[in-house]
XYZ file of C-alpha atoms in Angstrom:
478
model
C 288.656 -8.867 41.407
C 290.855 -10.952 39.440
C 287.380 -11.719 36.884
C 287.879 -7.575 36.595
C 291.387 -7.629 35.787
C 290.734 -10.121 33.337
C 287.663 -8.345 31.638
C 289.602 -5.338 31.193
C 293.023 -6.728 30.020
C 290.516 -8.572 26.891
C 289.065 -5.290 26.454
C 292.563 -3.393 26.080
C 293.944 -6.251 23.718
C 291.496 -5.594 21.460
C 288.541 -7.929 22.101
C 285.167 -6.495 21.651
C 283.276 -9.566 23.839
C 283.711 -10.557 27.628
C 281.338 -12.429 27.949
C 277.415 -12.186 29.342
C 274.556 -11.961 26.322
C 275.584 -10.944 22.864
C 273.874 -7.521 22.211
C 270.682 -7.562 19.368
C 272.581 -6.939 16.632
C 276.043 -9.032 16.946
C 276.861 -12.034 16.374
C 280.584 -13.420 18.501
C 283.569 -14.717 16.678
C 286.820 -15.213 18.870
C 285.964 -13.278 21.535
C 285.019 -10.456 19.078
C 281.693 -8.680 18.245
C 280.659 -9.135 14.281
C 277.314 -7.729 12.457
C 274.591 -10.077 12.295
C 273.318 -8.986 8.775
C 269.375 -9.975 9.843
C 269.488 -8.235 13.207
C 271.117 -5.436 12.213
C 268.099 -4.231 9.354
C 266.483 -4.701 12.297
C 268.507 -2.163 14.558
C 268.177 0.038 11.622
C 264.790 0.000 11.274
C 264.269 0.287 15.144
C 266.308 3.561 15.236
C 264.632 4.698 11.680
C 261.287 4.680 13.085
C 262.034 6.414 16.366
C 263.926 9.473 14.532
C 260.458 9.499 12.352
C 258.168 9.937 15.370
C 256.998 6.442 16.258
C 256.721 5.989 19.890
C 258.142 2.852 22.022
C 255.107 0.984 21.614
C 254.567 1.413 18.140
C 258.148 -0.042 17.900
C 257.089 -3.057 20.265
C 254.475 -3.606 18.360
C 255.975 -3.705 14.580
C 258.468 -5.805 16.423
C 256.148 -8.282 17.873
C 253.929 -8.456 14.694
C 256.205 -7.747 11.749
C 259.368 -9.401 12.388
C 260.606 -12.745 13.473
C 263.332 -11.693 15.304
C 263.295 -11.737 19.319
C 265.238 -10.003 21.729
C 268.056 -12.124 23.138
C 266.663 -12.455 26.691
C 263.064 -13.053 26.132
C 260.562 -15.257 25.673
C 257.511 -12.808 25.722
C 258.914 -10.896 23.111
C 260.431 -7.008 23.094
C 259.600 -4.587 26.372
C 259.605 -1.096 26.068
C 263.154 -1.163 28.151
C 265.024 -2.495 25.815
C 263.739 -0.881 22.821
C 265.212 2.669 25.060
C 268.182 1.091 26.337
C 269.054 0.044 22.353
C 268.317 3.563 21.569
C 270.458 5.110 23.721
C 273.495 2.700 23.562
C 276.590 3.943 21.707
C 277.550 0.658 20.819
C 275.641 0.631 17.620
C 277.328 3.545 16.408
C 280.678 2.213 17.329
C 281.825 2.855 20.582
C 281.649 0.493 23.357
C 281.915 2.443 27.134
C 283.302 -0.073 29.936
C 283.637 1.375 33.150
C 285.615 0.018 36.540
C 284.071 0.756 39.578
C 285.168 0.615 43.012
C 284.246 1.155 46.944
C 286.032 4.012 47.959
C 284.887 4.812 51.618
C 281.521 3.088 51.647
C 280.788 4.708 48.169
C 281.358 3.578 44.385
C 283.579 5.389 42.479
C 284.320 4.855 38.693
C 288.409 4.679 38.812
C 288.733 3.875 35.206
C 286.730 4.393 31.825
C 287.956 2.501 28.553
C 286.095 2.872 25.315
C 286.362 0.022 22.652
C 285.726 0.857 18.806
C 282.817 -1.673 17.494
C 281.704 -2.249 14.304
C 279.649 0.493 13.827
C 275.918 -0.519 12.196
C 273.791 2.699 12.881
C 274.830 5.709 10.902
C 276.171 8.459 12.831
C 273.585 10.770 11.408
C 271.131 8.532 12.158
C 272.221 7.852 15.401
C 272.608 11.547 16.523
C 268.854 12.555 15.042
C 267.887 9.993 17.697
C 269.769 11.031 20.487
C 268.538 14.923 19.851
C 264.486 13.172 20.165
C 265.257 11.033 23.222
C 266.464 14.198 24.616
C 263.596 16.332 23.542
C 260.978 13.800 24.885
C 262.956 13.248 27.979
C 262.340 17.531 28.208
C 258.313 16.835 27.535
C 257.634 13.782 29.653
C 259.680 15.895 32.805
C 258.062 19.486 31.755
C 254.069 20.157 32.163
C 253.718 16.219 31.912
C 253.075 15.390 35.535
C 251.133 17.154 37.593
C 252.372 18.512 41.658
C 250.204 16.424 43.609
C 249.643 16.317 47.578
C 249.841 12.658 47.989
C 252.802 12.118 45.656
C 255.505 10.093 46.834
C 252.691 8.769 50.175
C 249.733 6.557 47.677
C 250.274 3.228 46.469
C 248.387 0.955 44.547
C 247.071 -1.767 47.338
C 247.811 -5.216 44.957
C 250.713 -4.187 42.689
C 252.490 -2.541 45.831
C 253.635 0.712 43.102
C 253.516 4.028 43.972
C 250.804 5.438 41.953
C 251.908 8.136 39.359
C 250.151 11.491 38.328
C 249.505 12.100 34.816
C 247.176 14.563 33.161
C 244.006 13.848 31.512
C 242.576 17.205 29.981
C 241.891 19.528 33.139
C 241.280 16.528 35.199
C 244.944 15.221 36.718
C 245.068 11.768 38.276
C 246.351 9.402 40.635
C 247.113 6.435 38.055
C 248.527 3.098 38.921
C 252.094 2.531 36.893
C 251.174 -1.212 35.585
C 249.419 -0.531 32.293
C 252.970 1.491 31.623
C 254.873 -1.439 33.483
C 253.217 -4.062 31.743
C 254.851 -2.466 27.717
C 257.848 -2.049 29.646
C 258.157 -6.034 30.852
C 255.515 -7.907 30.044
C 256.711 -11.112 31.658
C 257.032 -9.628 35.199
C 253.700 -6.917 34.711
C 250.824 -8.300 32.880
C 249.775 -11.017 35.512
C 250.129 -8.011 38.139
C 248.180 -5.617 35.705
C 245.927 -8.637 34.789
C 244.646 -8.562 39.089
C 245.157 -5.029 39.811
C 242.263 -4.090 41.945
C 242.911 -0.022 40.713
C 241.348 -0.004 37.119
C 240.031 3.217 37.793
C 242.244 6.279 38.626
C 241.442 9.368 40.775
C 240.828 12.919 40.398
C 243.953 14.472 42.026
C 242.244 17.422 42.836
C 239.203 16.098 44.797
C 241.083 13.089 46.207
C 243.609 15.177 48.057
C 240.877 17.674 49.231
C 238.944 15.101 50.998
C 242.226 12.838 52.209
C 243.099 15.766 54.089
C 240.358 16.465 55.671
C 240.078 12.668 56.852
C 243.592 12.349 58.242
C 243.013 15.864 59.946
C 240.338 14.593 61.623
C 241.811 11.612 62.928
C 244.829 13.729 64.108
C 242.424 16.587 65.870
C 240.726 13.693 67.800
C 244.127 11.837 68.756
C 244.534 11.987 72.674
C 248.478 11.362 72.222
C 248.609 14.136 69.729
C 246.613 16.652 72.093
C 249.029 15.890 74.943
C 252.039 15.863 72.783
C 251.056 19.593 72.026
C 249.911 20.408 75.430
C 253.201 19.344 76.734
C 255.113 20.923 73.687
C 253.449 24.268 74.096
C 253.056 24.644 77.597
C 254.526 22.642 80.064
C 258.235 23.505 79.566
C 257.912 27.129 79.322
C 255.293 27.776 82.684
C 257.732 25.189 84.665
C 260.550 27.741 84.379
C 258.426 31.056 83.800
C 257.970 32.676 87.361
C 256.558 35.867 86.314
C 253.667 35.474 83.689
C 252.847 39.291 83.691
C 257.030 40.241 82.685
C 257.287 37.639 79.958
C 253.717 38.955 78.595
C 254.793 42.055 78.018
C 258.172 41.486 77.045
C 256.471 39.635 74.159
C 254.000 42.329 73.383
C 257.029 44.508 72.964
C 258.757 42.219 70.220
C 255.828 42.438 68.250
C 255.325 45.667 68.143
C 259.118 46.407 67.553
C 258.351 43.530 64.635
C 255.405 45.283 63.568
C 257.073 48.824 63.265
C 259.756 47.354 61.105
C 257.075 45.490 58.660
C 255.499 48.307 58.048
C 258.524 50.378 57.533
C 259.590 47.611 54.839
C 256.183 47.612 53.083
C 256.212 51.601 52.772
C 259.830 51.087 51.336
C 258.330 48.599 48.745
C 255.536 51.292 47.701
C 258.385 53.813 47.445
C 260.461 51.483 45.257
C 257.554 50.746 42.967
C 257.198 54.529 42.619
C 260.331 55.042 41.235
C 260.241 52.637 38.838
C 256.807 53.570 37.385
C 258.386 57.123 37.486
C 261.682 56.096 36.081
C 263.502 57.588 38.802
C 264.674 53.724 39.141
C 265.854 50.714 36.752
C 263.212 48.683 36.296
C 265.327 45.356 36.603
C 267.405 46.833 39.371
C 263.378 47.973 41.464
C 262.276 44.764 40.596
C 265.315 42.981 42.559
C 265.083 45.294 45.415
C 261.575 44.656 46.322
C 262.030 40.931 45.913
C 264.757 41.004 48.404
C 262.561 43.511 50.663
C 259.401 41.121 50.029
C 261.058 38.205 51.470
C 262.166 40.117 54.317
C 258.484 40.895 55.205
C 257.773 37.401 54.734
C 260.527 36.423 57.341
C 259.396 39.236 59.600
C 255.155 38.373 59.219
C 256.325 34.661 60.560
C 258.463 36.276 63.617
C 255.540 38.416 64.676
C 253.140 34.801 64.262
C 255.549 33.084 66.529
C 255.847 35.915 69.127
C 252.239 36.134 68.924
C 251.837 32.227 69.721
C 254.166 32.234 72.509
C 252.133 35.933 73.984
C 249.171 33.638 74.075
C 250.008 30.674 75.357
C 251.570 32.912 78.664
C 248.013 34.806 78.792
C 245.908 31.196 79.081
C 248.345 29.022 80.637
C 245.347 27.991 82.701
C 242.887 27.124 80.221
C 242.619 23.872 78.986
C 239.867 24.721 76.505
C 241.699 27.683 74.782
C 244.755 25.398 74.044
C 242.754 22.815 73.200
C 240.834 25.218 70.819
C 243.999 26.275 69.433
C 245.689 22.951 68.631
C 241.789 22.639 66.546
C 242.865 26.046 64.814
C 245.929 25.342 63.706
C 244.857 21.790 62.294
C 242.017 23.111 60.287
C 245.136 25.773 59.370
C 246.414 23.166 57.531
C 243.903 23.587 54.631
C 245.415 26.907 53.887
C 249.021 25.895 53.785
C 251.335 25.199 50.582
C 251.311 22.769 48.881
C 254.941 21.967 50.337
C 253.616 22.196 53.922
C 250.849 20.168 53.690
C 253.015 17.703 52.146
C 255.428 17.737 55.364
C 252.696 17.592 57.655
C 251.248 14.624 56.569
C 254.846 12.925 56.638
C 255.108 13.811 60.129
C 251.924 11.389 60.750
C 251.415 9.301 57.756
C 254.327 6.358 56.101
C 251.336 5.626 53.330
C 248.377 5.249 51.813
C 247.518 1.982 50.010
C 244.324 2.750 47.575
C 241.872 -0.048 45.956
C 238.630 0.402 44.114
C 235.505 -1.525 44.605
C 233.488 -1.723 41.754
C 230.302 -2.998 43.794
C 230.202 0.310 45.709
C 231.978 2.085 42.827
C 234.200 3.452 45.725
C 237.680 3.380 46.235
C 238.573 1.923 49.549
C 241.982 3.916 51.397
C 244.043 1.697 53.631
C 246.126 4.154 56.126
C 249.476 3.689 58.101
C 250.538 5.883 60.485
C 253.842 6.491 61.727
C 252.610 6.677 65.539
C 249.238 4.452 67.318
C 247.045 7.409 66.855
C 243.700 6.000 65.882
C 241.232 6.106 68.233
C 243.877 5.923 71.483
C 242.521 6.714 74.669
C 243.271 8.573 77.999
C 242.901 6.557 80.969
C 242.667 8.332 84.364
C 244.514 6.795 87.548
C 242.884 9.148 89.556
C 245.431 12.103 91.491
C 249.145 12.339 92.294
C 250.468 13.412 95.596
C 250.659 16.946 94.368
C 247.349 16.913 93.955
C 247.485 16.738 89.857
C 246.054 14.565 87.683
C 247.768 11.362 86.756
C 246.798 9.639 84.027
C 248.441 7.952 80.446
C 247.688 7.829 77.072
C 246.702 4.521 75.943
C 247.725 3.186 72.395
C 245.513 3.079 69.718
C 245.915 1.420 66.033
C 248.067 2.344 63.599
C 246.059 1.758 60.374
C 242.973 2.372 59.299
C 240.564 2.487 56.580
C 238.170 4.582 54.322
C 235.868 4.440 52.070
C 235.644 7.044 49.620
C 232.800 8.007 46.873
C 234.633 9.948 44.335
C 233.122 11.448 40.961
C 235.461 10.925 38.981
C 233.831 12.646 35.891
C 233.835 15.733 37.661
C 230.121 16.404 37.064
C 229.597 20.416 37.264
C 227.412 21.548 40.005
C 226.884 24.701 39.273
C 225.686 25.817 36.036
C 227.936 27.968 33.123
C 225.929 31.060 33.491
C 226.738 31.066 37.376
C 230.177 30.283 36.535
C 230.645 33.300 34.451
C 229.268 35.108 37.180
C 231.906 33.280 39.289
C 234.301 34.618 37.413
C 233.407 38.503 37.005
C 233.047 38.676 40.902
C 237.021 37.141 41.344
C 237.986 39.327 38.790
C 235.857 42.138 40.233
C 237.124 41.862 43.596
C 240.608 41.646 42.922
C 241.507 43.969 40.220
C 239.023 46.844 40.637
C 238.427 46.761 44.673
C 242.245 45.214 45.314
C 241.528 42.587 47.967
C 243.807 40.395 49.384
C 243.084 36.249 48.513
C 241.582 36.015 52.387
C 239.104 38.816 51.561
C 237.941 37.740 48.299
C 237.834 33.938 49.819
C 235.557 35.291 52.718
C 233.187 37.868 50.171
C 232.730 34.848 47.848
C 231.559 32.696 51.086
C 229.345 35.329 52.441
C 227.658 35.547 48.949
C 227.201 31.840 49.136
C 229.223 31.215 45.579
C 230.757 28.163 45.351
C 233.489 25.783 43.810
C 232.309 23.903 41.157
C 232.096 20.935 43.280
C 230.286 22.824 45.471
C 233.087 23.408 48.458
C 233.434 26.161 50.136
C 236.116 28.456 48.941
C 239.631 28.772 51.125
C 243.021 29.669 49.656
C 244.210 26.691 48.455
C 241.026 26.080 45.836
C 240.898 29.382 44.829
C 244.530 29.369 43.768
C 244.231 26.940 42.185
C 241.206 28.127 40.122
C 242.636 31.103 39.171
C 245.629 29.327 37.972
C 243.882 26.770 36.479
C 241.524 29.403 34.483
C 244.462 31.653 33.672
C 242.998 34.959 35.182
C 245.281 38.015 34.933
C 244.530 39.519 38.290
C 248.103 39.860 40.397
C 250.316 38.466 42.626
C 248.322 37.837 45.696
């Protein structure tokens, strides 16, 4: 504390220097910041080229090959960090921002700001063009530049230990990992690390997270801790206190029928709405609000009516161990057609991450999995009967990890030819615009016609959405 208090009494006598490294551009006389005449063309210059449209690295690397002048903290020469953090820092156009922090309950707090007035070696012209195209890139990089991945935030590169990043290449997105950027950034700490990185070669998003899912599905459908887990979540506590089967089965059959009734009472109020509008018996802005709002409510509805529906079958086969068992397989293979955002949370629920390698003798990449729970390949072991007369038995542990190896084609080869693509195409837009199916119907005529993806998948709701974003096809809201 008393190394604070000092600090900021220099600072409000009128010092410019407390001490640490001098910034690139200063020299220190008396405890006060002064120009460095050498450093300072430099600064210039460093600021000049960014406002023209050099990039970071085209800065690092007029630094490292045109000049003789190093930053003050490194022996490898400039990173990308500092070339930003000099960019951004109001100190070369005069202004010096010290802040006092403190803990105030568990949390820092700034209590106090002070600005200084430096001597000022970046024109404020200058200095504001700069600001305007940090901001402006800043905009690009966090706008259309990455790409919503399923995986994002759960894949890590297996020898660097760094999440891996998604940029976009073309059409193709991919799973890249973050040393080659790392490496301009701080080339002391990276380029040893980027040097032995065993992921030279980056994955399709697209196909990666198609066939990831499937895997960890599969090891989840097969789980004997995850089959009783349902079991017991679905059934057990609601037969132990349900006495009469029949009464709650119809009770339910009434709720969705009440829940059904008012659907389709907000759908034909939807149809009227879009009626006036087309007939300008309505504003359009004010229409377009009202079936929003009315839209949502059928959304809120169609997922009361799932859930009643659930529950209505679970009392009509309480004594079926293959129906629940076939419906803890539906809803897994479900998963496929969830969001993006629910696919995402149910692989949190069973996954911490992935760590991803490639092996350039199999020209694979390798997947190293850890789960949250021991759900690979656990067991059931039977004890035999309890005195009731039930089965007793546990659920024996399995492993946590696991591994797999994965053949990816990373240069998306087409499999089906242009011609049949176009054909592809015309029967989407076909379908949709001039005989109005839903997604699910035009998913299921596409199967039945035996069209594929152009990987050669078969169509379900998340590909095809995709597709028809990806090729930009004006065919509705689905």
């Amino acid at each position: 504390m008393r190394s604070v208090m000092g600090k900021r009494n220099s600072l409000k006598s009128g010092n410019t220097f407390i001490g640490g490294t001098v910034p690139f551009g200063y020299d220190v006389k008396g405890k006060k910041l002064v120009p460095n005449k050498g450093e300072v063309e430099v600064v210039r210059k460093i600021f000049e080229m960014y406002r023209d449209g050099n990039s970071t690295v085209q800065i690092k690397m007029y630094l490292d090959t045109k000049t003789l002048f190093k930053p003050k903290r490194s022996k490898d020469g400039w990173n990308l960090g500092t070339i930003q953090k000099m960019l951004g820092s109001t100190l070369y156009k005069g202004i010096q921002k010290w802040e006092w922090k403190e803990m105030v309950n568990g949390k820092e707090k700034i209590v106090e700001t002070i600005l200084i007035d430096t001597p000022q070696v970046v024109p404020t012209k200058l200095w504001d063009d700069v600001q305007l195209k940090l901001n402006e890139n800043y905009r690009y990089r966090n706008t259309g530049h990455t790409h919503q991945s399923l995986l994002n935030g759960l894949i890590f590169c297996k020898s660097c230990g760094v999440k891996l990043s998604t940029v976009s290449k073309g059409t193709n997105p991919l799973y890249s990992c973050r040393s080659v950027e790392y490496k301009w950034k701080n080339p002391s700490k990276w380029s040893l690390k980027h040097h032995n990185c065993t992921l030279k070669k980056s994955l399709r998003i697209e196909e990666t997270d198609e066939m990831i899912l499937e895997h960890i599905s599969s090891i989840i459908r097969e789980s004997k801790r995850v089959r009783e887990e349902y079991k017991l979540k679905n059934l057990g506590p609601k037969f132990e206190k349900v006495q009469d089967l029949k009464r709650e089965s119809d009770k339910r059959i009434r709720y969705i029928n009440d829940k059904k009734r008012i659907k389709e009472g907000y759908e034909e109020s939807i149809i009227n709405l879009e009626v006036d509008v087309l007939t300008n018996k309505m504003d359009k802005v004010k229409g377009k609000k009202m079936i929003r709002k009315i839209s949502d409510m059928v959304g809120e509805v169609s997922k009361e009516i799932k859930r009643l529906e659930k529950e209505l079958w679970l009392f009509q086969n309480s004594n079926d161990w293959v129906d629940w068992l076939d419906q803890m397989y539906m809803e897994i293979e479900g998963v496929q057609d969830y969001s993006l955002e629910e696919k995402q949370k149910f692989l949190k629920e069973y996954l911490n991450r992935i760590d991803v390698e490639y092996k350039p003798e199999i020209q694979s990449h390798e997947f190293h999995f850890e789960f949250v729970y021991p759900i690979v390949q656990d067991d059931i072991l039977k004890k035999g009967k309890t005195t009731n007369g039930k089965r007793d038995y546990e659920v024996v542990d399995g492993s946590k990890t696991s591994s797999y190896t994965l053949k990816l084609d990373n240069g998306y080869k087409r499999k089906i030819s242009i011609d049949k693509e176009r054909e592809l195409q015309d029967l989407i837009i076909d379908l949709r615009l001039n005989k109005l199916l839903s997604l699910n119907e035009v998913i299921k005529e596409l199967n039945n016609r035996g069209f594929r993806t152009v990987t050669n998948k078969i169509w379900n709701k998340s590909n095809l959405s995709l597709y028809i974003k990806r090729k930009g096809f004006e065919v509705g809201k689905f």
